[in-house]
Amino acid sequence: MNSINPAAADEESPAWVRALNEAQREAVFATEGPVLILAGAGTGKTRTLISRLRWILHCGLARPWEILAVTFTNKAASEMRTRARANWEENNDAPRDEMWRWIGTFHSLSLRMLRGFPEAAGLQKGFSILDGDDQARVIKEQAQLLKIDTSQHRPRTLLEMVQGWKDLALLPSQVGSTDQSRWLKGDLGEQLYERYQERLRDLNACDFADLIFHPVRVFQKETDILESWRSRFRYILVDEYQDINTAQYLWLRLLGGGHKNVCAVGDDDQSIYSWRGADIRNILRFPTDFPGTQTIRLEQNYRSQPRILRVAGKVISANTERAGKNLYSHLPEEEPVRVGGFWDDRAEAAFISGEAENLRRNGLAYSEAAVLVRITAQMRELEERFLADSLPYRVVGGLRFYERAEIRDALAYLRLARYSGDDLAFERVVNRPRRGIGETTLRHLRTAQNSTGGSLAEVGQRLLSGGGLRNPAARNLAAFLSSLEQWREHVESLPLLDAARRILEDSGYLAMWRTDKSFESAGRLENVESLIEGLSDFESMEVFLEHVSLVMEQWQGADEERVSLMTLHAAKGLEFDAVFLPGWEEGVFPHMRSREDKRDLEEERRLAYVGVTRARRHLYITYAASRRLHGRVEVQRPSSFLELLPESELAFLHDEAAPVVREGRPREAVKRSRASLAVRWRVGSRVRHEVFGAGEVRAQEGEWVSVHFADGEKTILSQYLTTGAGDV
DNA sequence: CCCCACGCTATTTTT
DNA sequence: TAGCGTGGGG
């Protein structure tokens, strides 16, 4: 039994305990039974969880390897590991790395378990892990075998479908027919899922969803395996609980089912990943799943000034599916939240660029400002403006290093050199650079493979020794296979770094980029070079490849003085003194695809909440009447989310700016053409401010015109005035 | 087998 | 706008 009394948080306690507030302490000290920490944005959620981990160690309730601490990202895991260690090393000697290996991501931890019982999951020792690209190729291949038209059903979509089922922990046979018919005719979906899994088994591989799902199924079937893993951990801690999917939920429930010392932290209001399987209902029903749960709310926000917090609170209170929290702050009240509309995305970008510069002149570092967009397409205009204004910025997120084509190519070479049976790697690089081994030759190989089995490389070898060299394709293939043999020797005999360099040089891959004269080839070469250099940190190719498949780390430059530009999703967990939220227009935010479904719309609102709560002191919410999207100018109404903002906390940008209503008449006869206009727009009942807009105009020269918006909905526009076609 | 022209479509993205 | 997949011609 826990003998530590909460009152013991006195002078005797470590400083990190004394620094906690009352609710946080409660969460830290409640060491028995299930605990749900419902923590609002900026309330010290992760800090509290880490303190709890340290407290358990501090009191000697468990040793490091008896605590299973689960996060979603490697970054969070390594932060937790470092902080837990700091404490331990003060009081214990000989800290070893293995002690902390049960602090990790869902995927890395589950993989570690799965490595212990691959056969039970139908895999063999040394199975590999597919990434998104490999998965897409496997699914495409299987879809085509099932005669599914892959131009109508794009592989990415099919993959999403199958992944969705796996995230729900559904086997092919358990996929209901209604669920299937949303995507494909009859039971094609189920068949595709089934074949995809078969193919993975043949490849002795699993995808990311399997990393969770395989252990879940094994735990459900094999009680002794489950028991041995259960008894290993005395405490389970989970960060970002609102982001778990059904499979992860089952995984946790199975592992935590014994002692029930499961502690989850999360914020239901920040659940923004439903599209990758996360289900907000998991956190909402935690107390039912784990009877006897002690629910603790962290509501004191240490991040945002009160006005920003009130705006956030108002936005999120429009949602119905939530546990409910009331955030408060003792920080001093500052300037209101600024809201403003612009003629188009260019004007909006110009404002942001200029305002970031203003803030900087007033002493705010560039790195303390961030622009958070809903969709990546919004970034382009902003970047162009920043470049033109020489405003230093950096894009956070986006294509990660290991996802770049050239890095994936280079990795495929290395994988193939190490594991010549890696067919996916084989297919990726056989003809890159061009070696005259095209689709036709590959088809021959695959057909032969179906009857004889073995890897593509083996099959190729066999075909060649049987038939001799006749056509150019066969000669080319022979050449490639013999290089492959050489590369394998390199891996065995040379130091890792030298082997890699030789392989990429001999294969002509580096030469391919050197001769390529497109403007990005130099950058690609550089990337491959830095990959090669990075190899020096690893003892063997196996270790390196394992690292790569799980740790898709961000390739980020040093922390420079730059304004951050990223999507709202990428901003979760971050904070800045000043935050700009552009693009608050119907269709962009909330996004078009989220408008029909109430649950999707609530998720968009949570996204807005996440955006608003990133800001400490200054917040700007803007929108544009027209915006270039998909290569055309789209006209959209201001976001309905704007109506949620409490007037008392806002200041309208144009109240301070030059007059914005441009009254006028069309200069020339305009017939059903796009024209510029200015509108008055109401917020709530009282506040009015001006918006530049554009719409469909029908008028003769000199006439007043009316403007019709495409959706024909009742709009919040109250007055239409034009300045004439093309007059911006 | 390779190349090019054409048409289609278009959130969010960790592991 | 751009990135991808397809289909026809060399």
Short mmCIF file of C-alpha atoms in Angstrom, two decimals, chain A residues 3 14 18 27 42 63 79 101 115 118 137 160 267 330 385 387 418 428 434 437 503 559 578 676:
data_model
loop_
_atom_site.label_atom_id
_atom_site.label_comp_id
_atom_site.label_asym_id
_atom_site.label_seq_id
_atom_site.Cartn_x
_atom_site.Cartn_y
_atom_site.Cartn_z
CA SER A 3 2.36 4.93 2.59
CA PRO A 14 11.90 17.61 -3.84
CA ARG A 18 6.75 21.73 -4.35
CA ALA A 27 -2.69 13.74 -9.74
CA GLY A 42 -1.43 24.96 -21.06
CA ARG A 63 11.60 0.53 -10.38
CA GLU A 79 11.65 14.01 -22.97
CA ARG A 101 13.23 1.08 -22.35
CA ARG A 115 9.69 -9.22 -31.03
CA PRO A 118 6.58 -13.19 -33.45
CA ARG A 137 2.47 -0.30 -53.20
CA GLU A 160 -6.95 4.44 -45.58
CA ASP A 267 -7.56 16.79 -23.12
CA HIS A 330 -3.95 34.41 -13.09
CA ARG A 385 5.19 37.20 -49.06
CA LEU A 387 10.41 35.89 -48.94
CA ARG A 418 21.51 -6.14 -46.48
CA ARG A 428 11.85 0.48 -55.93
CA ARG A 434 17.11 3.53 -65.62
CA ILE A 437 14.47 -3.30 -66.57
CA ILE A 503 26.73 1.00 -53.05
CA ASP A 559 16.69 26.97 -33.46
CA ALA A 578 2.09 35.76 -30.85
CA SER A 676 -14.80 43.12 -56.44
#
